[in-house]
PDB file of N, CA and C in Angstrom:
ATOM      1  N   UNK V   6      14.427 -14.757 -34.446  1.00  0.00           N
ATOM      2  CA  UNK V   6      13.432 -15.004 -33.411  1.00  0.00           C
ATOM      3  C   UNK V   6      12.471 -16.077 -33.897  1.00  0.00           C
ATOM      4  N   UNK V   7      12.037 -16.926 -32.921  1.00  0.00           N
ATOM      5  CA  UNK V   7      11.296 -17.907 -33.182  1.00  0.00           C
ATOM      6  C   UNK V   7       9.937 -18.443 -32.090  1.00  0.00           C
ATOM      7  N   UNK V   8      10.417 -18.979 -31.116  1.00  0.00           N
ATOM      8  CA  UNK V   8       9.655 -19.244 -29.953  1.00  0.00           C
ATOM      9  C   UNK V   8      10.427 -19.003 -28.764  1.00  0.00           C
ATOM     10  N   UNK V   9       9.648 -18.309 -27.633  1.00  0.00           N
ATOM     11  CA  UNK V   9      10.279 -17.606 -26.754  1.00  0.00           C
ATOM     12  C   UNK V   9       9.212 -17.923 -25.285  1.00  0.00           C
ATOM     13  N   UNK V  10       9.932 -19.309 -24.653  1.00  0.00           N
ATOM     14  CA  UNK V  10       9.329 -19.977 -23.383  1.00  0.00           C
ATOM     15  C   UNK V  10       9.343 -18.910 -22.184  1.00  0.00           C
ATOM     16  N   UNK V  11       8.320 -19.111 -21.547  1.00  0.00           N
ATOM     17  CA  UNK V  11       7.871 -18.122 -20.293  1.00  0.00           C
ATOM     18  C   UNK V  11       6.864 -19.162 -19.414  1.00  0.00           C
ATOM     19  N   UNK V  12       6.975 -18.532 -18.056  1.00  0.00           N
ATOM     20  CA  UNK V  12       6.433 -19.725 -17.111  1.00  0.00           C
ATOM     21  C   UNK V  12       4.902 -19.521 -16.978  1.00  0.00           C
ATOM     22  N   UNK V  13       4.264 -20.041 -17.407  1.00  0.00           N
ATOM     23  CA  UNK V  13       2.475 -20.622 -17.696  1.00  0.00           C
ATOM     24  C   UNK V  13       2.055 -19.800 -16.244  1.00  0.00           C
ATOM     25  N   UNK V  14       2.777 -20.410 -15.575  1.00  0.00           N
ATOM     26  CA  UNK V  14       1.404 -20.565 -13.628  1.00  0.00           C
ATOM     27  C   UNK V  14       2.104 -18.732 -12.876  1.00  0.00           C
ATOM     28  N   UNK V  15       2.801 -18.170 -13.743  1.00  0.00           N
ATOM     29  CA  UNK V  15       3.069 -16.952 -13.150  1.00  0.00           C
ATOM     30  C   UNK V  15       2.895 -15.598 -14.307  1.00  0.00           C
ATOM     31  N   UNK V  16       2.618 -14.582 -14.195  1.00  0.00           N
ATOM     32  CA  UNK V  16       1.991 -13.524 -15.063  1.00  0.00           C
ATOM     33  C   UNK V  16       1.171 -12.471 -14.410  1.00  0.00           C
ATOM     34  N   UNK V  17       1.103 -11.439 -15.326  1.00  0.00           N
ATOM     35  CA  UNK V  17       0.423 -10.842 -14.694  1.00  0.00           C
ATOM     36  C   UNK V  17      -1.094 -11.478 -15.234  1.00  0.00           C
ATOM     37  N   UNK V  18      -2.467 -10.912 -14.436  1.00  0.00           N
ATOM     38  CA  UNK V  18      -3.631 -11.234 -15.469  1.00  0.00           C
ATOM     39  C   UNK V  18      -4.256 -10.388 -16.119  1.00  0.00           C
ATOM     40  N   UNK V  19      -4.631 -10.544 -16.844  1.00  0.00           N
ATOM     41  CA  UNK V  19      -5.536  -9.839 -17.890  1.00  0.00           C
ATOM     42  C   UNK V  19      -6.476  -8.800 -17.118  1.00  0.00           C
ATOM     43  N   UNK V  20      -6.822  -7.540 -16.759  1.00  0.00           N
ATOM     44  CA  UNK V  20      -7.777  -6.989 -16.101  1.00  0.00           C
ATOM     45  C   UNK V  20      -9.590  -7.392 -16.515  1.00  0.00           C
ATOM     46  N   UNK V  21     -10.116  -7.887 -16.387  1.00  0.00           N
ATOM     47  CA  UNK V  21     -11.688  -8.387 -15.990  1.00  0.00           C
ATOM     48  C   UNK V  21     -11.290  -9.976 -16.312  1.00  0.00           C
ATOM     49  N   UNK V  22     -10.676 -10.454 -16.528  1.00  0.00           N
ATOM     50  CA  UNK V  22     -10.534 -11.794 -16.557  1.00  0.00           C
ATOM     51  C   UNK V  22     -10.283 -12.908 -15.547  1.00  0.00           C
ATOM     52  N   UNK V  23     -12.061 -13.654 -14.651  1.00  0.00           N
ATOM     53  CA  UNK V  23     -11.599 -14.525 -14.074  1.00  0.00           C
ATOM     54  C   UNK V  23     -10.038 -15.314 -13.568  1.00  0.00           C
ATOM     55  N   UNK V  24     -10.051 -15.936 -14.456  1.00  0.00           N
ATOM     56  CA  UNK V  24      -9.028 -17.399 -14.450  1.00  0.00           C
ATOM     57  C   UNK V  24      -7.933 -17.071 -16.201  1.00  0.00           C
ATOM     58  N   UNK V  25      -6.930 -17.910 -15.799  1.00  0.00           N
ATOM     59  CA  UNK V  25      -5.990 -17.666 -17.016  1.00  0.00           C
ATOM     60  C   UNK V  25      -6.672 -18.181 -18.149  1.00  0.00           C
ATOM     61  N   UNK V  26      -7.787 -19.433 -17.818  1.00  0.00           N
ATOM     62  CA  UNK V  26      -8.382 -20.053 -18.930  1.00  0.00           C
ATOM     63  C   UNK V  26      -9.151 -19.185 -19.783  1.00  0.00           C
ATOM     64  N   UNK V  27      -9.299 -18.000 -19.565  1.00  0.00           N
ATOM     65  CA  UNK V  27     -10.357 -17.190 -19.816  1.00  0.00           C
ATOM     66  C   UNK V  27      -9.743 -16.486 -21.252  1.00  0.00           C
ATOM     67  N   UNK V  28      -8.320 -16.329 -21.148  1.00  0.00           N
ATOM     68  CA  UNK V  28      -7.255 -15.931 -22.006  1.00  0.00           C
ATOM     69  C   UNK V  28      -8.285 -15.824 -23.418  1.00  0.00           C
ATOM     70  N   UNK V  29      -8.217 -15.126 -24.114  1.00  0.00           N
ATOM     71  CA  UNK V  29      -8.717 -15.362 -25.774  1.00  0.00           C
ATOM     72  C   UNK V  29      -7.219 -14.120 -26.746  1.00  0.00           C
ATOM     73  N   UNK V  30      -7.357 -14.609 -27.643  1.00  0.00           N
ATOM     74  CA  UNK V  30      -6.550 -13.574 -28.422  1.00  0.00           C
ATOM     75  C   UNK V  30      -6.903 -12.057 -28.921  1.00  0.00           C
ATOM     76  N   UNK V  31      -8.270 -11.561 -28.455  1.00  0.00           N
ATOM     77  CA  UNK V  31      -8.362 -10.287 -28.628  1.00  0.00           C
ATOM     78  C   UNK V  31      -8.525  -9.627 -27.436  1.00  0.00           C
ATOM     79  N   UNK V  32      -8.215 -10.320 -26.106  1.00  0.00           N
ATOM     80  CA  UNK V  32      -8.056  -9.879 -25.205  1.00  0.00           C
ATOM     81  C   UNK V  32      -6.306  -9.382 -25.022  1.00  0.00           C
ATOM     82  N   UNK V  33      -5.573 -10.327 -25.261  1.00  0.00           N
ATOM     83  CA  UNK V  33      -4.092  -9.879 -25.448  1.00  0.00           C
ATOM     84  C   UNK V  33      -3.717  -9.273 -26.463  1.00  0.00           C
ATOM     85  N   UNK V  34      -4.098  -8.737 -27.673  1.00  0.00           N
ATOM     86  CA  UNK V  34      -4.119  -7.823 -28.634  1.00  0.00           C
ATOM     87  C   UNK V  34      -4.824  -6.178 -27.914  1.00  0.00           C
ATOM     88  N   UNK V  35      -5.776  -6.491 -27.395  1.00  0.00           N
ATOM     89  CA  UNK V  35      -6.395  -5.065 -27.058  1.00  0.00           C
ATOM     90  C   UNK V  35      -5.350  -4.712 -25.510  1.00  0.00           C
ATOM     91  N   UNK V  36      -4.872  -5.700 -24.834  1.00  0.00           N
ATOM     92  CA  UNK V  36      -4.054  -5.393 -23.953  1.00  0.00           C
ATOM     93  C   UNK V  36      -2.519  -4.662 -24.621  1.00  0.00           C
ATOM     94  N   UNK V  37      -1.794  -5.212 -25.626  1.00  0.00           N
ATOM     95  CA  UNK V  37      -1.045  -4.683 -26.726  1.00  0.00           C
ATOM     96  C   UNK V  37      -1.284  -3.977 -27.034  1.00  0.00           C
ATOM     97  N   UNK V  38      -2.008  -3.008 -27.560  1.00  0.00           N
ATOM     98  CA  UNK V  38      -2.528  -2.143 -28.137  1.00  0.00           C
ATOM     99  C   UNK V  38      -2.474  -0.717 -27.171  1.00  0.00           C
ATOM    100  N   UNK V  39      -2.800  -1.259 -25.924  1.00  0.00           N
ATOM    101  CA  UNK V  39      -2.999  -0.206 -24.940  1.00  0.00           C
ATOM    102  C   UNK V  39      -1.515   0.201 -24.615  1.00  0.00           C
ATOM    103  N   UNK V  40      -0.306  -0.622 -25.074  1.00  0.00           N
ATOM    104  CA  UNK V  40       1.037   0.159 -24.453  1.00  0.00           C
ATOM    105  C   UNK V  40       1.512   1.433 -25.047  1.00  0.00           C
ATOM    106  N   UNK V  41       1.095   1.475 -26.046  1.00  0.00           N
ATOM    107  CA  UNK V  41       0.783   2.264 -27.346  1.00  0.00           C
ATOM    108  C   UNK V  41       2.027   2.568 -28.102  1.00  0.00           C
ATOM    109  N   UNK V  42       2.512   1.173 -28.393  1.00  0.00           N
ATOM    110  CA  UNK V  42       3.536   0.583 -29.529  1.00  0.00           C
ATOM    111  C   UNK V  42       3.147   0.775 -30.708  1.00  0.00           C
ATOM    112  N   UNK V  43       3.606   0.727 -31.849  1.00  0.00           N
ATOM    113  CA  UNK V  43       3.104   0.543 -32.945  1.00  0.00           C
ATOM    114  C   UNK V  43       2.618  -0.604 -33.674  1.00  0.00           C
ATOM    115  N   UNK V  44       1.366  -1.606 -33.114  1.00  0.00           N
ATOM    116  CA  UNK V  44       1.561  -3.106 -33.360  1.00  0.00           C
ATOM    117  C   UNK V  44       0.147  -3.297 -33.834  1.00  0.00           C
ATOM    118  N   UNK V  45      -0.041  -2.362 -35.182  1.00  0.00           N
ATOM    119  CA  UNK V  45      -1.598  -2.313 -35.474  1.00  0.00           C
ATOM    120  C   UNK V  45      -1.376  -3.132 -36.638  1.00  0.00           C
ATOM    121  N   UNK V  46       0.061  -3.454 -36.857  1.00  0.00           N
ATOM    122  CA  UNK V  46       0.081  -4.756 -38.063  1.00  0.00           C
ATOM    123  C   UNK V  46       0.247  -5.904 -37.664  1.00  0.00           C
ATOM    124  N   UNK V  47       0.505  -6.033 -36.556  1.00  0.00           N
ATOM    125  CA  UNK V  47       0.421  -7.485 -35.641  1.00  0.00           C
ATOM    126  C   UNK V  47      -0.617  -7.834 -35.224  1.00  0.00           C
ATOM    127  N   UNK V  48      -1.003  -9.317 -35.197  1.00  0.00           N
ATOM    128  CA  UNK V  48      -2.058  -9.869 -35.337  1.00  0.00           C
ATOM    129  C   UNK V  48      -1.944 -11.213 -34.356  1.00  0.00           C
ATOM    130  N   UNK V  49      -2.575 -11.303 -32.860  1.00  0.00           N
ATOM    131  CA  UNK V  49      -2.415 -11.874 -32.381  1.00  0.00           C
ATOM    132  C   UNK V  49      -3.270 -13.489 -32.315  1.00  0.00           C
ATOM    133  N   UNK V  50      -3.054 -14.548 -32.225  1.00  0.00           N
ATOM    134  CA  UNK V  50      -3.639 -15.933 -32.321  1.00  0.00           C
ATOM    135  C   UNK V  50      -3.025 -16.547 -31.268  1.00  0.00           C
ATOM    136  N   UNK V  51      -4.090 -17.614 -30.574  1.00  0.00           N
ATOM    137  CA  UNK V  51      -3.688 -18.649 -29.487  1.00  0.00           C
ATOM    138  C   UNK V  51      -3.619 -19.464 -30.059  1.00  0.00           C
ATOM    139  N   UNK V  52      -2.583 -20.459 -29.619  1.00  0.00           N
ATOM    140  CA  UNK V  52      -2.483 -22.174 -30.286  1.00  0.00           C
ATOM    141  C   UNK V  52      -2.501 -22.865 -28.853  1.00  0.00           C
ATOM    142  N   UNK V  53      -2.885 -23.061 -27.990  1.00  0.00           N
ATOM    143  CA  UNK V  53      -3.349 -23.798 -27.382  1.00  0.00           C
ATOM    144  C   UNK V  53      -2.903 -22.685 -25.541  1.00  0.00           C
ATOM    145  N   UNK V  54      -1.322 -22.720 -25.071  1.00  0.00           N
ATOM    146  CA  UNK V  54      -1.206 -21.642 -24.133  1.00  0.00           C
ATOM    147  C   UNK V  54      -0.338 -21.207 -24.584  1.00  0.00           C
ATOM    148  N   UNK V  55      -0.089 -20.956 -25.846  1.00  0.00           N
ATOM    149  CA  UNK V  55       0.782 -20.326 -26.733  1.00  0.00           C
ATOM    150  C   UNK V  55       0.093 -19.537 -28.241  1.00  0.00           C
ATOM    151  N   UNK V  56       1.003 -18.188 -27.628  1.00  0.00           N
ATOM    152  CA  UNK V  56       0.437 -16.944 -28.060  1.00  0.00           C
ATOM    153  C   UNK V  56       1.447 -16.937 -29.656  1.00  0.00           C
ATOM    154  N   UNK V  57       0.437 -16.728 -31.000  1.00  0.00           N
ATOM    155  CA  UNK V  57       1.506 -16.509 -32.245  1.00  0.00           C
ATOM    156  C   UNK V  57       0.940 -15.160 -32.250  1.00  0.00           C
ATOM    157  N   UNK V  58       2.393 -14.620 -32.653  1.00  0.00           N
ATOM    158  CA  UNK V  58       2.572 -13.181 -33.504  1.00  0.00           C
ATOM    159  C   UNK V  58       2.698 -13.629 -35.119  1.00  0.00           C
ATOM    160  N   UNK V  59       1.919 -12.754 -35.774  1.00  0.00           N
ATOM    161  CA  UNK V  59       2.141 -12.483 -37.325  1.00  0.00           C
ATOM    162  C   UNK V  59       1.635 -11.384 -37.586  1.00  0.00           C
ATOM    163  N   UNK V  60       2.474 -10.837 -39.005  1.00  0.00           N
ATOM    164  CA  UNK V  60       1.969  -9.864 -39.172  1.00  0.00           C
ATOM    165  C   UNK V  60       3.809  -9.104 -39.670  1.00  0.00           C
ATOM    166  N   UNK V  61       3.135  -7.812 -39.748  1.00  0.00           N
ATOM    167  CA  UNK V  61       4.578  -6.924 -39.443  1.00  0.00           C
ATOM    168  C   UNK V  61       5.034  -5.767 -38.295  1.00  0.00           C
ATOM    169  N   UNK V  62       6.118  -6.290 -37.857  1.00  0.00           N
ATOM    170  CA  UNK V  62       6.596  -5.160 -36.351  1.00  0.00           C
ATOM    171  C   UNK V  62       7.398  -3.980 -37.256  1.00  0.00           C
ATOM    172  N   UNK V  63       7.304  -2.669 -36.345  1.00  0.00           N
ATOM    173  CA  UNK V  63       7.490  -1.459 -36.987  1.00  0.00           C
ATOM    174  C   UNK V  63       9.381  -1.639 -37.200  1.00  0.00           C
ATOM    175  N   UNK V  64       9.600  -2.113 -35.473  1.00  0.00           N
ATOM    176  CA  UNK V  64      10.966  -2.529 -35.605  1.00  0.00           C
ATOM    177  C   UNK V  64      11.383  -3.745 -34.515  1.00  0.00           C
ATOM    178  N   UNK V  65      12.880  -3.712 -34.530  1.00  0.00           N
ATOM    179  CA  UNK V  65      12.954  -4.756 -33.761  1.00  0.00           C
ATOM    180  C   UNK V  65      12.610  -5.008 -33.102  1.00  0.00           C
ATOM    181  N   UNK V  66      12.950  -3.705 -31.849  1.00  0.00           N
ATOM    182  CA  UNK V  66      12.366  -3.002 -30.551  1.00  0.00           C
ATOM    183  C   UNK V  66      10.693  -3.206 -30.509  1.00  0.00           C
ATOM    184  N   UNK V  67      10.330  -3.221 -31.157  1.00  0.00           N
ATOM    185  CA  UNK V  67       8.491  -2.801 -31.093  1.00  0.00           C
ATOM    186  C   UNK V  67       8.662  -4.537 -31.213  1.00  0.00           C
ATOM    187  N   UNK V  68       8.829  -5.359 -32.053  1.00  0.00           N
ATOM    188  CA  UNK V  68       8.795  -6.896 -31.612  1.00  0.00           C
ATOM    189  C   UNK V  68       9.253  -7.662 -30.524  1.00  0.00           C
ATOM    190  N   UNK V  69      10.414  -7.376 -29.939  1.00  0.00           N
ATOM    191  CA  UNK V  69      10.783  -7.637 -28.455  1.00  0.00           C
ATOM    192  C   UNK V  69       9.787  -6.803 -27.322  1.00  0.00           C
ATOM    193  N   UNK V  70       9.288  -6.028 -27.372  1.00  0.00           N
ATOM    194  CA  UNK V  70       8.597  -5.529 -26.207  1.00  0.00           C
ATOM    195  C   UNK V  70       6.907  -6.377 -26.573  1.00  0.00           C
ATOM    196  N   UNK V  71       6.412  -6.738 -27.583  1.00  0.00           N
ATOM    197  CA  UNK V  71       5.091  -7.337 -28.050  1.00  0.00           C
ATOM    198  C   UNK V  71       5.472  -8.674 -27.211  1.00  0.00           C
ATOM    199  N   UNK V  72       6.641  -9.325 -27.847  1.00  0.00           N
ATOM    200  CA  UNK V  72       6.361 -10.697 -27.102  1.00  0.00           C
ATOM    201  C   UNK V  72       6.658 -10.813 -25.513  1.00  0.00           C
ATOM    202  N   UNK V  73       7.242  -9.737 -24.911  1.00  0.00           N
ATOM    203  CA  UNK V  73       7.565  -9.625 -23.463  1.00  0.00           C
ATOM    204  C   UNK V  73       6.409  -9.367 -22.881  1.00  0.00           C
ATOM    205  N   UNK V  74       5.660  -8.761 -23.804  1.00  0.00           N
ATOM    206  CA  UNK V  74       3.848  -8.269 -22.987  1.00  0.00           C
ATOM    207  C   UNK V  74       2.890  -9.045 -23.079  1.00  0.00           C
ATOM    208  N   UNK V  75       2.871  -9.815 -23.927  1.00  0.00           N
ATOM    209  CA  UNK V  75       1.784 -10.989 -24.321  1.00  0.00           C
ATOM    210  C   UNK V  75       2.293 -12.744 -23.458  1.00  0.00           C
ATOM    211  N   UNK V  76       3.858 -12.572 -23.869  1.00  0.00           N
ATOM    212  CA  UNK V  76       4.546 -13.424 -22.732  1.00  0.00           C
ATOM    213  C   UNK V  76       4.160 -13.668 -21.070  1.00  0.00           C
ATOM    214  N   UNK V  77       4.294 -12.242 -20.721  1.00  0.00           N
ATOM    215  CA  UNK V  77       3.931 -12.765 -19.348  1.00  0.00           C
ATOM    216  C   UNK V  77       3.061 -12.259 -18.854  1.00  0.00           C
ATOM    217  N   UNK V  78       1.903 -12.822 -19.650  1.00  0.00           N
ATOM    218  CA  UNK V  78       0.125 -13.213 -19.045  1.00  0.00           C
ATOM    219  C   UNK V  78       0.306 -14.645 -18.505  1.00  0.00           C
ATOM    220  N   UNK V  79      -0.529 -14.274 -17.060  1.00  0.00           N
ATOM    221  CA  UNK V  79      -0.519 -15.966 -16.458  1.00  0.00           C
ATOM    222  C   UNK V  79      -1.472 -16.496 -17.321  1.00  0.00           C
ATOM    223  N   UNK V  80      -1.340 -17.615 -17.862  1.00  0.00           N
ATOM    224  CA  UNK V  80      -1.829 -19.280 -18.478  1.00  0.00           C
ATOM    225  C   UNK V  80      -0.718 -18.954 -19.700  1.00  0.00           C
ATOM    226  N   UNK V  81       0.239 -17.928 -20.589  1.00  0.00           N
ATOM    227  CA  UNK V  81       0.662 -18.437 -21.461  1.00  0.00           C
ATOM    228  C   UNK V  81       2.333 -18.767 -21.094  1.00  0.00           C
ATOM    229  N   UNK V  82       2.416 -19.782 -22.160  1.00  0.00           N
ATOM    230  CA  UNK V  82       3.529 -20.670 -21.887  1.00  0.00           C
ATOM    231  C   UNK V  82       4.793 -20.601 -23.005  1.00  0.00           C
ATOM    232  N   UNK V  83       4.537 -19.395 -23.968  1.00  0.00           N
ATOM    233  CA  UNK V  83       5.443 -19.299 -25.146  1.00  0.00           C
ATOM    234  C   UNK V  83       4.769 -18.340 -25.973  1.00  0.00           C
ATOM    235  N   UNK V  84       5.956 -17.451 -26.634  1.00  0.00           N
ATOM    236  CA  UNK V  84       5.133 -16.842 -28.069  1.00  0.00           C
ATOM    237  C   UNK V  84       5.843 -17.296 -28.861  1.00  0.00           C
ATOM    238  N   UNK V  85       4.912 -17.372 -30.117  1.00  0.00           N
ATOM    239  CA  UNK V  85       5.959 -18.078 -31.604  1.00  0.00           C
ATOM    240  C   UNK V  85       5.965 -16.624 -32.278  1.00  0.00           C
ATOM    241  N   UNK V  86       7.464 -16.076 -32.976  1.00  0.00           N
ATOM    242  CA  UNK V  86       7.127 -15.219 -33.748  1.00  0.00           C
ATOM    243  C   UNK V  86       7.410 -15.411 -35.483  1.00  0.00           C
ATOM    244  N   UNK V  87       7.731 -16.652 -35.545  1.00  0.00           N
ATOM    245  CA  UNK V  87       8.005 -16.716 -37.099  1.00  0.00           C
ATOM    246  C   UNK V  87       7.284 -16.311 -38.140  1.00  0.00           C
ATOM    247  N   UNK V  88       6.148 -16.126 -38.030  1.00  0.00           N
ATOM    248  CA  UNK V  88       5.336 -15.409 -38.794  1.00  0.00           C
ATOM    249  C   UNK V  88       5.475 -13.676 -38.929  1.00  0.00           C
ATOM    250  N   UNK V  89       6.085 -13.181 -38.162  1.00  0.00           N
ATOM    251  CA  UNK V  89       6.794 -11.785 -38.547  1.00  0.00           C
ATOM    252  C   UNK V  89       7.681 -11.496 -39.161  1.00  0.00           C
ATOM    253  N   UNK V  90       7.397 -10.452 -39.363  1.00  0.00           N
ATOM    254  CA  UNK V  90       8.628  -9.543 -40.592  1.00  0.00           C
ATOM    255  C   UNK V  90       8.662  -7.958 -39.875  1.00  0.00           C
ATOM    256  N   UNK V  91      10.133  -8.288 -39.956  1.00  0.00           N
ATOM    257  CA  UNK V  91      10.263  -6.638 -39.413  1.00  0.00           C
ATOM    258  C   UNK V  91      10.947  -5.492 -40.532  1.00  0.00           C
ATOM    259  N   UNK V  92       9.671  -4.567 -40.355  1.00  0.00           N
ATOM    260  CA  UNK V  92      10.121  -3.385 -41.133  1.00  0.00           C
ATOM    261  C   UNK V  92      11.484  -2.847 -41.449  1.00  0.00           C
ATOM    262  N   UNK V  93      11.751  -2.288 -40.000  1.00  0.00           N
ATOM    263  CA  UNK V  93      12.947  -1.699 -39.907  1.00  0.00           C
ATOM    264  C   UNK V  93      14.213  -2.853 -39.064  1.00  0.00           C
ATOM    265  N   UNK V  94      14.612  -3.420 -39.766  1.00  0.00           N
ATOM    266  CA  UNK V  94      15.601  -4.513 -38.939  1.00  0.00           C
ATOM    267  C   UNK V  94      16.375  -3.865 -37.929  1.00  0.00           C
ATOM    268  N   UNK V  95      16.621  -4.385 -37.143  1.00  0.00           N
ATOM    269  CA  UNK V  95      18.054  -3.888 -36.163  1.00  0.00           C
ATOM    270  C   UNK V  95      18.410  -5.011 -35.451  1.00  0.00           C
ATOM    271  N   UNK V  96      19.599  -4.919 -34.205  1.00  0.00           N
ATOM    272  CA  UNK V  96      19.974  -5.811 -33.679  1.00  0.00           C
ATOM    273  C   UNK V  96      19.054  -6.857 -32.981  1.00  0.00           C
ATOM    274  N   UNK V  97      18.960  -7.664 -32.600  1.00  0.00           N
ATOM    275  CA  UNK V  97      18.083  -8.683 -31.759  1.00  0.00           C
ATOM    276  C   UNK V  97      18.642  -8.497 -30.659  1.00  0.00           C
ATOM    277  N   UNK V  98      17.739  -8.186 -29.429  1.00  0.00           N
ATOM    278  CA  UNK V  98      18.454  -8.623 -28.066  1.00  0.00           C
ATOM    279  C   UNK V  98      18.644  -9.782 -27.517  1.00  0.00           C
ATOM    280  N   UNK V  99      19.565 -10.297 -27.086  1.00  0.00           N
ATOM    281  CA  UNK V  99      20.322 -11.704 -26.350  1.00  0.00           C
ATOM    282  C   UNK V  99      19.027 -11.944 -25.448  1.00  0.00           C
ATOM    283  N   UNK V 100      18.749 -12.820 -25.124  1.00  0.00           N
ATOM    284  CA  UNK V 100      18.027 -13.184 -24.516  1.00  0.00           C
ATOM    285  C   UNK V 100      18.785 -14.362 -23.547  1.00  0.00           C
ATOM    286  N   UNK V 101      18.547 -14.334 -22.142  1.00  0.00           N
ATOM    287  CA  UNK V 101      19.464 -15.592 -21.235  1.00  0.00           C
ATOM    288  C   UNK V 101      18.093 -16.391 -20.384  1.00  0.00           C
ATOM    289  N   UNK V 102      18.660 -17.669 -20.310  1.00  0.00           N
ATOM    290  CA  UNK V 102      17.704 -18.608 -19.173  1.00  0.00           C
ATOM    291  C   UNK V 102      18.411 -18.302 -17.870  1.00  0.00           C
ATOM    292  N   UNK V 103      18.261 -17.796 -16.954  1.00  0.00           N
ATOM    293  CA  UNK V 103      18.872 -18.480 -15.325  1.00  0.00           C
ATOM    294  C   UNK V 103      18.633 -19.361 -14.360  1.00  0.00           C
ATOM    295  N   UNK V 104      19.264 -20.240 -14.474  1.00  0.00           N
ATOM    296  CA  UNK V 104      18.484 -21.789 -13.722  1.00  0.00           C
ATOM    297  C   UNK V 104      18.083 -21.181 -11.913  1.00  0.00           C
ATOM    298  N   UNK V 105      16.943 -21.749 -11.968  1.00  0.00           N
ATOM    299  CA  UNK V 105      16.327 -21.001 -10.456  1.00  0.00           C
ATOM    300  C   UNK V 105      17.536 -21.163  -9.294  1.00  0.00           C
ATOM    301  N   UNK V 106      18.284 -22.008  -9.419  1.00  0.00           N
ATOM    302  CA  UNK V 106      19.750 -21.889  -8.190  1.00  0.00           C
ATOM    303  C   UNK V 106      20.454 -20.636  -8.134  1.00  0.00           C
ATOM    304  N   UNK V 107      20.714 -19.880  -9.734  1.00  0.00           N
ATOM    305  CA  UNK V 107      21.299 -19.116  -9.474  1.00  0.00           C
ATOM    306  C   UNK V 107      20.835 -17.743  -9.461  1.00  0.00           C
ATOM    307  N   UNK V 108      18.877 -17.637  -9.318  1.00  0.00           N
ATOM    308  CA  UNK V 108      18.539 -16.347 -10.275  1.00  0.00           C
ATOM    309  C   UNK V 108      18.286 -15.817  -8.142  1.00  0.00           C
ATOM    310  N   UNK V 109      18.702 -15.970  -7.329  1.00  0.00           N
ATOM    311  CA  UNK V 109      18.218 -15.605  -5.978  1.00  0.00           C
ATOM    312  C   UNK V 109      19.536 -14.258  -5.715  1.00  0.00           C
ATOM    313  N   UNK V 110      18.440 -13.452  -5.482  1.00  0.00           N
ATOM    314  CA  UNK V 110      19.413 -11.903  -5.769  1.00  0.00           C
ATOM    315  C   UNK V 110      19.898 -11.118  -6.812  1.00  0.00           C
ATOM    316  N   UNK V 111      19.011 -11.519  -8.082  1.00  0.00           N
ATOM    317  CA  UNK V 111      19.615 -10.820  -9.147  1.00  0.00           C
ATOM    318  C   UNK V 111      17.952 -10.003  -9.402  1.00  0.00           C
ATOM    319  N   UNK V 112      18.724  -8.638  -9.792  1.00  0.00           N
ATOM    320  CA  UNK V 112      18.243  -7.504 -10.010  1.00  0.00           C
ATOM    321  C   UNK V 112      16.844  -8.124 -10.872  1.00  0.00           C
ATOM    322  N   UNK V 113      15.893  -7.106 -10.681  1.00  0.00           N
ATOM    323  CA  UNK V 113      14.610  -7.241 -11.889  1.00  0.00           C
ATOM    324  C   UNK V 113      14.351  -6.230 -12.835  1.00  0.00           C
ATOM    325  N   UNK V 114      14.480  -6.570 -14.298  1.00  0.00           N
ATOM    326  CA  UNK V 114      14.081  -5.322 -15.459  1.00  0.00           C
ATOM    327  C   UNK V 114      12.707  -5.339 -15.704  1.00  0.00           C
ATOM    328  N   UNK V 115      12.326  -3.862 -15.400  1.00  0.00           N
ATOM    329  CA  UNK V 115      11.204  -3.764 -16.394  1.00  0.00           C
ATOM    330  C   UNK V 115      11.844  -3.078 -17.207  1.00  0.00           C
ATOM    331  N   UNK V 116      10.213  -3.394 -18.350  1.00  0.00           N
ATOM    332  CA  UNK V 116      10.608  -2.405 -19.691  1.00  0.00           C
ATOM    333  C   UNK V 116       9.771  -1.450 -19.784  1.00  0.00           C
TER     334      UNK V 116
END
């Protein structure tokens, strides 16, 4: 895992937060925090509309669901996770792009 693109102008928003500009990094950490993952060793930072993870994830799973939640806040545009280390390794999930022609009628996951 490395950097993981998501669309800027769509997200959910932050609850008391005006505008996406408003974004800070202990606002999306205390939003993290509230799913009640284990991500009290992750340490969230903005680099400009891109969110870094560092730190250590409990497991794989607990790192794929961090960057899916911090991901899609409207104004951010990517998370970097190279700065993590995961405890307990396991598989990585595949991750796919679907070009907007073909994504009309396909099912929606939450997690």
């Amino acid at each position: 895992m490395s950097f993981f693109s998501f669309i800027k102008d769509v997200g959910e928003k932050i609850l008391g937060l005006a505008s996406a500009a408003e974004i800070n990094a202990a606002d999306l950490k205390k939003d993290l925090d509230a799913l009640g993952l284990d991500t009290k060793d992750l340490t969230v930072e903005l680099d400009g509309d891109n969110v870094v993870l560092k730190g250590t994830a409990k497991d794989q799973e607990t790192l794929e669901k961090a960057v899916l939640e911090v991901g899609n806040k409207l104004g951010i545009a990517g998370v970097k996770t190279d700065g993590v280390k995961v405890a307990a390794a396991g598989e990585e999930s595949r991750f796919c792009q679907i070009p907007s022609d073909k994504s009309e009628g396909l099912p929606v996951s939450i997690i």
